[in-house]
Coordinates of N, CA and C in Angstrom, one line a residue:
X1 N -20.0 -50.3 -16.7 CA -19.2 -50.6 -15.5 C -18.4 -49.4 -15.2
X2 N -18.3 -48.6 -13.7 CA -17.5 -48.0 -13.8 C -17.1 -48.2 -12.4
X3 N -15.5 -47.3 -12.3 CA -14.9 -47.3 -10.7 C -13.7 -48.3 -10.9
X4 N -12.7 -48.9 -10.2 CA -11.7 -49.8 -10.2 C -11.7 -50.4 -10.9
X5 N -12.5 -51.5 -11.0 CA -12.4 -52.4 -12.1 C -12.6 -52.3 -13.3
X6 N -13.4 -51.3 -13.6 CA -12.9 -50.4 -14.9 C -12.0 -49.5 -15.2
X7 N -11.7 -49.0 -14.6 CA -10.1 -48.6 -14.8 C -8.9 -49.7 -15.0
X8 N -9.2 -50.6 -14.6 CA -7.7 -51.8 -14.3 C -8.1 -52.6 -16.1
X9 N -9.2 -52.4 -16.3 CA -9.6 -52.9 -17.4 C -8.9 -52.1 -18.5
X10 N -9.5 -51.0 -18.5 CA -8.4 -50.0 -19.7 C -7.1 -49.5 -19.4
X11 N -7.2 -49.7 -18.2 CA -5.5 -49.6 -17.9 C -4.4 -50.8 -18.9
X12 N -5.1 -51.6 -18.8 CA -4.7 -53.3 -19.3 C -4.4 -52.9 -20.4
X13 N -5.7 -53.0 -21.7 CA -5.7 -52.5 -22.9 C -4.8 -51.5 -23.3
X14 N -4.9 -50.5 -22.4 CA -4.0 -49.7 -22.9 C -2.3 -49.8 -23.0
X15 N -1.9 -50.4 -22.0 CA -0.8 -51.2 -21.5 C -0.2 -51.7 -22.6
X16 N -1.1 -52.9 -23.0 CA -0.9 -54.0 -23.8 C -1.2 -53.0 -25.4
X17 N -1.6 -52.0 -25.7 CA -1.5 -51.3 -27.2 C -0.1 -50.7 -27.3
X18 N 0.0 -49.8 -25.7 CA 1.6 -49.4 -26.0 C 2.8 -50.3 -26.3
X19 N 2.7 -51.3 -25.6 CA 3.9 -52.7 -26.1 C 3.8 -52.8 -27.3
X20 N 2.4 -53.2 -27.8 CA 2.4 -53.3 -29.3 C 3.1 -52.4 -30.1
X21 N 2.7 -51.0 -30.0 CA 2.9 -49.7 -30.6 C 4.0 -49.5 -30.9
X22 N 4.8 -50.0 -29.2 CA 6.3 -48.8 -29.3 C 7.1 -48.9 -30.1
X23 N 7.5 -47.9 -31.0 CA 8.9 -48.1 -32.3 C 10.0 -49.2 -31.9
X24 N 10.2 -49.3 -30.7 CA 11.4 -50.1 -30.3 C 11.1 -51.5 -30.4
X25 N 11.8 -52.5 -30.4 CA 11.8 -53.9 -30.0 C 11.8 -54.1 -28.5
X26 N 10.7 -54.6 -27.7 CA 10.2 -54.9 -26.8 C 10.1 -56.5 -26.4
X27 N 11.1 -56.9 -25.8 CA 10.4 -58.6 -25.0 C 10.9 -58.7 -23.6
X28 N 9.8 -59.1 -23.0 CA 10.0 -59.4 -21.8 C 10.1 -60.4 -21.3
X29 N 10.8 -61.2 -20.2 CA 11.2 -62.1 -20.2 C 11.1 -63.1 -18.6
X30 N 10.8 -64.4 -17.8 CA 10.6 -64.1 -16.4 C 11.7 -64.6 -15.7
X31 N 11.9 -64.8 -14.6 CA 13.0 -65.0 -14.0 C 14.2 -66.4 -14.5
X32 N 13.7 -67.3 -15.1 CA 14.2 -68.4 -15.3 C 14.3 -68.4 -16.9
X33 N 14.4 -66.5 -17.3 CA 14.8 -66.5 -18.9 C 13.7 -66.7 -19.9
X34 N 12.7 -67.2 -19.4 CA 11.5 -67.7 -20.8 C 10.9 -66.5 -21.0
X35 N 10.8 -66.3 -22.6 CA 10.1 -65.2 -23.3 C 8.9 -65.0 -22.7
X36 N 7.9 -64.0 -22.5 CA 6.7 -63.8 -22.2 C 6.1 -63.5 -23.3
X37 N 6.6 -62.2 -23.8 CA 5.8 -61.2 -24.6 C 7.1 -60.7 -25.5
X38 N 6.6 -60.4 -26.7 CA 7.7 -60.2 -28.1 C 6.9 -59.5 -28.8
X39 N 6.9 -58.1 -28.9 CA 6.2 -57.4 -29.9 C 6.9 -57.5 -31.2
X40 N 5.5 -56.7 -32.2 CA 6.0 -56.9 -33.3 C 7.2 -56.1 -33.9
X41 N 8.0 -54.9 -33.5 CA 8.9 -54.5 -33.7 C 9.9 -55.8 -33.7
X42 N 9.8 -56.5 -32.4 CA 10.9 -57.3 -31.9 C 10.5 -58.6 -32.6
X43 N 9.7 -58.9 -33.6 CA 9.4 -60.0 -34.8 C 10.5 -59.1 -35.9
X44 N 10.3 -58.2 -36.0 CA 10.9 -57.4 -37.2 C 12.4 -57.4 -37.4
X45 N 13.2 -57.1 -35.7 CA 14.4 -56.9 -35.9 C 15.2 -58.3 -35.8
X46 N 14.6 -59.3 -35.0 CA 15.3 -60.8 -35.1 C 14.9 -61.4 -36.3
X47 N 13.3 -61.3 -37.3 CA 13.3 -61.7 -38.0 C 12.6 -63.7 -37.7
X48 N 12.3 -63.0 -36.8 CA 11.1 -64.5 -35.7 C 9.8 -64.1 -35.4
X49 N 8.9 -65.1 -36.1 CA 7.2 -64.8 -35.5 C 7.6 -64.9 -33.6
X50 N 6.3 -64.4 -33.2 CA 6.7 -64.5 -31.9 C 6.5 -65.7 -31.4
X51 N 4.9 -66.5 -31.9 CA 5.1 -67.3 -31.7 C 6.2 -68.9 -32.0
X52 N 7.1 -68.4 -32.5 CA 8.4 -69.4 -32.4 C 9.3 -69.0 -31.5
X53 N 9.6 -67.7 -30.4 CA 10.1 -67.6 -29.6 C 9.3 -67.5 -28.1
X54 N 8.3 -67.4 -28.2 CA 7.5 -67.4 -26.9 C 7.8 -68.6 -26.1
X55 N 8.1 -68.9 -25.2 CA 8.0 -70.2 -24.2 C 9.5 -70.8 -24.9
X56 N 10.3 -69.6 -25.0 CA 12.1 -70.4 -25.1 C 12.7 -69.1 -24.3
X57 N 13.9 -69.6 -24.5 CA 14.9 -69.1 -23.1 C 15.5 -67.8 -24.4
X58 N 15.6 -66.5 -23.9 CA 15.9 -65.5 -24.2 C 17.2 -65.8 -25.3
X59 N 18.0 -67.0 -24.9 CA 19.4 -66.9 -25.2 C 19.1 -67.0 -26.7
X60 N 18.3 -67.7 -27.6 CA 17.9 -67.7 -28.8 C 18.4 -67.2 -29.8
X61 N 17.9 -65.8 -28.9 CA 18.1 -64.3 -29.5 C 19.4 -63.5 -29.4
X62 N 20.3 -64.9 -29.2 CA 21.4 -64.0 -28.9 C 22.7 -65.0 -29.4
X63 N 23.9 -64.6 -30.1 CA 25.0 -65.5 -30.6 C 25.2 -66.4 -30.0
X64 N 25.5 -67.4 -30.5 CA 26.0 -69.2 -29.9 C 26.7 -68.8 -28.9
X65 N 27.8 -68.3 -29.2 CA 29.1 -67.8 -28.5 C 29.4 -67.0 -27.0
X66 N 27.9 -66.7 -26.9 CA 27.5 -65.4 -25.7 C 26.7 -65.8 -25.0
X67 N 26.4 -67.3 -25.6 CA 25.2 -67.5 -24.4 C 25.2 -68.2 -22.9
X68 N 26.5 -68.5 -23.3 CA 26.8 -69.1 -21.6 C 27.0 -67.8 -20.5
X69 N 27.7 -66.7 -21.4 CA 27.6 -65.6 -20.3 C 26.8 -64.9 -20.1
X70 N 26.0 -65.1 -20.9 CA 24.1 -64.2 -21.1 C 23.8 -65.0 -19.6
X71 N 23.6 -66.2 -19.8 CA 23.0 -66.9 -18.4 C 23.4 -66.2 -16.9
X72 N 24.4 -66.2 -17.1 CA 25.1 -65.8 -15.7 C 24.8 -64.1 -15.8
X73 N 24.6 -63.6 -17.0 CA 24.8 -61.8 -16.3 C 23.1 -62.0 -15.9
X74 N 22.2 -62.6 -17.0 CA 20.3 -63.1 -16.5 C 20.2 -62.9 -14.7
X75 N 21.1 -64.5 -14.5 CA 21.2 -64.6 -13.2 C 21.1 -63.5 -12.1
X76 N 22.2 -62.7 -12.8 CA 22.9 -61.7 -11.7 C 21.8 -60.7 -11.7
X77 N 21.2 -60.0 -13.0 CA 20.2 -59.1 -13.1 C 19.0 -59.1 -12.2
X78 N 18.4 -60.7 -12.0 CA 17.4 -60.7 -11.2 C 17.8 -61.0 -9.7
X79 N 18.8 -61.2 -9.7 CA 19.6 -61.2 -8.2 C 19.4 -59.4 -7.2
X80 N 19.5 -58.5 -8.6 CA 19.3 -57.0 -8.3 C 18.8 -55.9 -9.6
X81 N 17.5 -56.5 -10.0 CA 16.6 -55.9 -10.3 C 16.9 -54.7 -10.8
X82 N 17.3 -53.9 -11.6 CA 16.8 -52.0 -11.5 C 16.9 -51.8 -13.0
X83 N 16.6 -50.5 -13.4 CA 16.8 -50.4 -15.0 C 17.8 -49.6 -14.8
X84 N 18.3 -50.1 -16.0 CA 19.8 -49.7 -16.8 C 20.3 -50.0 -18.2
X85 N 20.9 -50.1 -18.2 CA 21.4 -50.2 -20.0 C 22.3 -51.5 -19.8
X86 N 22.1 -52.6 -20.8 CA 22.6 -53.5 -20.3 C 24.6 -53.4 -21.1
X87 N 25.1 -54.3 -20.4 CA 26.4 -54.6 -21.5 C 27.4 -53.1 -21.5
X88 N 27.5 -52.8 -20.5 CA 27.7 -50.7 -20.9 C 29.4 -51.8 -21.0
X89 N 30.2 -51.3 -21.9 CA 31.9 -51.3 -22.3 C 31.7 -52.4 -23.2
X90 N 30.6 -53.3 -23.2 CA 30.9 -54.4 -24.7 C 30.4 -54.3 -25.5
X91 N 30.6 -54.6 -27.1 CA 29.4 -55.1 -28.3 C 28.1 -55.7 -27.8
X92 N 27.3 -55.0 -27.8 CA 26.4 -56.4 -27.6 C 25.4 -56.7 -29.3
X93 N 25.3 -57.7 -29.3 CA 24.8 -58.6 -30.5 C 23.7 -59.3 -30.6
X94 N 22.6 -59.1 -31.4 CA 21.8 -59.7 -31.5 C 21.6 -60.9 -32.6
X95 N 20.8 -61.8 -32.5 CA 20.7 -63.1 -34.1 C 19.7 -63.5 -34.5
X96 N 19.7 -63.4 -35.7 CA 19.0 -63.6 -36.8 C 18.6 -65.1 -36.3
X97 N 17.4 -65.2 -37.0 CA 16.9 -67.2 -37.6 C 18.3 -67.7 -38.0
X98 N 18.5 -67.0 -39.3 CA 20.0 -67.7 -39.8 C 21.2 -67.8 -39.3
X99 N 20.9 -67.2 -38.5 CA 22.3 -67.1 -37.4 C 23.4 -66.2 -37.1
X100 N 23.0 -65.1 -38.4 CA 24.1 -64.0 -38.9 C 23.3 -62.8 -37.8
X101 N 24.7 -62.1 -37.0 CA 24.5 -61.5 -35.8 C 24.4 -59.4 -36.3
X102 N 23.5 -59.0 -35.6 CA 24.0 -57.3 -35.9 C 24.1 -56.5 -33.8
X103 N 24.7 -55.5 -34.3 CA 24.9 -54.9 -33.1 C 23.7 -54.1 -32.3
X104 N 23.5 -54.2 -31.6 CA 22.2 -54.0 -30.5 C 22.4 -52.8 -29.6
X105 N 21.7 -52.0 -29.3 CA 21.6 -51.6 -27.6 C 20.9 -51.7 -26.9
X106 N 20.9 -52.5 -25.9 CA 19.4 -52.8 -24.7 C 19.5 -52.4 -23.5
X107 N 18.1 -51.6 -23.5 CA 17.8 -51.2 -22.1 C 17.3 -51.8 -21.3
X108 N 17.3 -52.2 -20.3 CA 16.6 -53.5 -19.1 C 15.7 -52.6 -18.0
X109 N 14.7 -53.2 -17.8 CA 13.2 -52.5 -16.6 C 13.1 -53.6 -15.9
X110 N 12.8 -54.0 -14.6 CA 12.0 -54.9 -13.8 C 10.6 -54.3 -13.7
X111 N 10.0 -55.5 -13.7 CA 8.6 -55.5 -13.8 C 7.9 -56.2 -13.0
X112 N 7.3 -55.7 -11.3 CA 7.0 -56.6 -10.5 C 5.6 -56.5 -10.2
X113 N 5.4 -58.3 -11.1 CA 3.8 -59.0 -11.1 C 3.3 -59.1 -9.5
X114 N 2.7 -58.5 -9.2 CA 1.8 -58.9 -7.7 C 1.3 -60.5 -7.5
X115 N 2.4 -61.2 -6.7 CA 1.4 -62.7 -7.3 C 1.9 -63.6 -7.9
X116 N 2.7 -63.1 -8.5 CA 3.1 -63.7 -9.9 C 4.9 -64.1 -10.1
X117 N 5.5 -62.5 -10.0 CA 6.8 -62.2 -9.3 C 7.4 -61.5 -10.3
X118 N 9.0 -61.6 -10.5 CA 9.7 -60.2 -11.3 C 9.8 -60.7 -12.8
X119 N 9.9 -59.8 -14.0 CA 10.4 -60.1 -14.9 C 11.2 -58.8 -15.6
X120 N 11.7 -59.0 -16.4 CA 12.9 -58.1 -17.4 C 12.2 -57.4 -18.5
X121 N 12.1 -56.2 -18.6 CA 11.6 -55.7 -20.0 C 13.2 -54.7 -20.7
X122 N 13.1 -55.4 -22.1 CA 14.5 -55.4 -22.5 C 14.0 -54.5 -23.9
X123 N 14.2 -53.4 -23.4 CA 14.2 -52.5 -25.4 C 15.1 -52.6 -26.2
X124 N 15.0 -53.4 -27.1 CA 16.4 -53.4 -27.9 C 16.3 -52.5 -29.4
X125 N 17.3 -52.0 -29.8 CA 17.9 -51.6 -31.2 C 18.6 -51.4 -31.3
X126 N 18.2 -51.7 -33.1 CA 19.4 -52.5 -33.5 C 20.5 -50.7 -33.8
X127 N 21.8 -50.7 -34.1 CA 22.7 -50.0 -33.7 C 23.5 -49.8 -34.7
X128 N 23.9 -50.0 -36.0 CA 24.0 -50.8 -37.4 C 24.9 -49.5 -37.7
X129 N 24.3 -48.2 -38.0 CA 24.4 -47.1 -38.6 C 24.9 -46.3 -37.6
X130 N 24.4 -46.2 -36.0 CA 25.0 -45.4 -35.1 C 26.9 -45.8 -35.0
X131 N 26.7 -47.0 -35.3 CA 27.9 -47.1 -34.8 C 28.7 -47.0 -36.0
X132 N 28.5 -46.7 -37.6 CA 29.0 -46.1 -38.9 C 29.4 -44.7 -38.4
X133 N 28.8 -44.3 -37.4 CA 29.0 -42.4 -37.3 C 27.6 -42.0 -37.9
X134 N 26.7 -42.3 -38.6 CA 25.2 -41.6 -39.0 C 24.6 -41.6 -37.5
X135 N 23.6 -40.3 -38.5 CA 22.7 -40.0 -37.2 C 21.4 -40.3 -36.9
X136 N 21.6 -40.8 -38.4 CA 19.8 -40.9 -38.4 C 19.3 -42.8 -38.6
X137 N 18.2 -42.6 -37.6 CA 17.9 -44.2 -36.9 C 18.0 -45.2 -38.8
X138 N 18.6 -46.6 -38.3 CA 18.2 -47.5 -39.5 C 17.1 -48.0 -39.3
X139 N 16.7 -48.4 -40.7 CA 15.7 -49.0 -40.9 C 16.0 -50.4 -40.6
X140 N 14.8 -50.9 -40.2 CA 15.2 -52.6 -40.2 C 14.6 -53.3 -41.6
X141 N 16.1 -54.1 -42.4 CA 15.5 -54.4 -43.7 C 14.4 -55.4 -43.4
X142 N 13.6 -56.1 -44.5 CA 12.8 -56.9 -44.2 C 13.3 -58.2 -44.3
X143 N 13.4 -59.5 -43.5 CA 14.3 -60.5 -43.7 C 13.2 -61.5 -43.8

């Protein structure tokens, strides 16, 4: 096969290997907060198969205590779409299964499905050591 539809084909594949690939923690998310897509970086740093966070609301992944205003900044983000760095002047925090939180930085993308509609692609890392003063990236332990 070749021409368009072969292209849109390996375009896909290829798409869907870089998600997998990228060093960072990658999940995307759709307008009403439900997980889409959770690579395996972003299994590594929460310490969640994906399939236990797939088809739940983003907030999961985020301290008890933060999640009512998670909702409302969600809200606001898909209200005006753009990329940026989320949280710029707060901690922001990510959680473990067990509940115990570490410090994060996430960058936010809109992602608009033809058809379908917008969703959030959120890179997160984790921040552990940058914010000790080291320079050099942490490792994520194995949990």
């Amino acid at each position: 096969m070749t021409g368009p539809a072969c292209d849109l084909r390996i375009l896909e594949q290829i798409c869907l290997k870089v998600f997998e690939a990228s060093p960072d923690a990658m999940v995307v998310i759709n307008r009403a907060g439900v997980i889409t897509s959770f690579n395996v970086q972003a299994e590594l740093l929460f310490g969640v198969g994906r399939n236990e966070v797939l088809g739940q609301q983003i907030e999961v992944l985020i301290p008890e205590a933060k999640r009512v205003q998670h909702v409302a900044s969600r809200v606001a983000y898909f209200n005006e779409p753009k990329t940026r760095e989320m949280g710029l002047g707060i901690q922001l925090e990510g959680r473990y299964r067990d509940g115990t939180t570490f410090p994060v930085q996430i960058k936010l993308a809109p992602i608009v499905a033809d058809g379908i509609g917008v969703f959030a692609l959120a890179v997160v890392r984790r921040i552990t050591l940058l914010l000790k003063g080291e320079s050099c990236q942490e490792q994520i332990p194995p949990r």
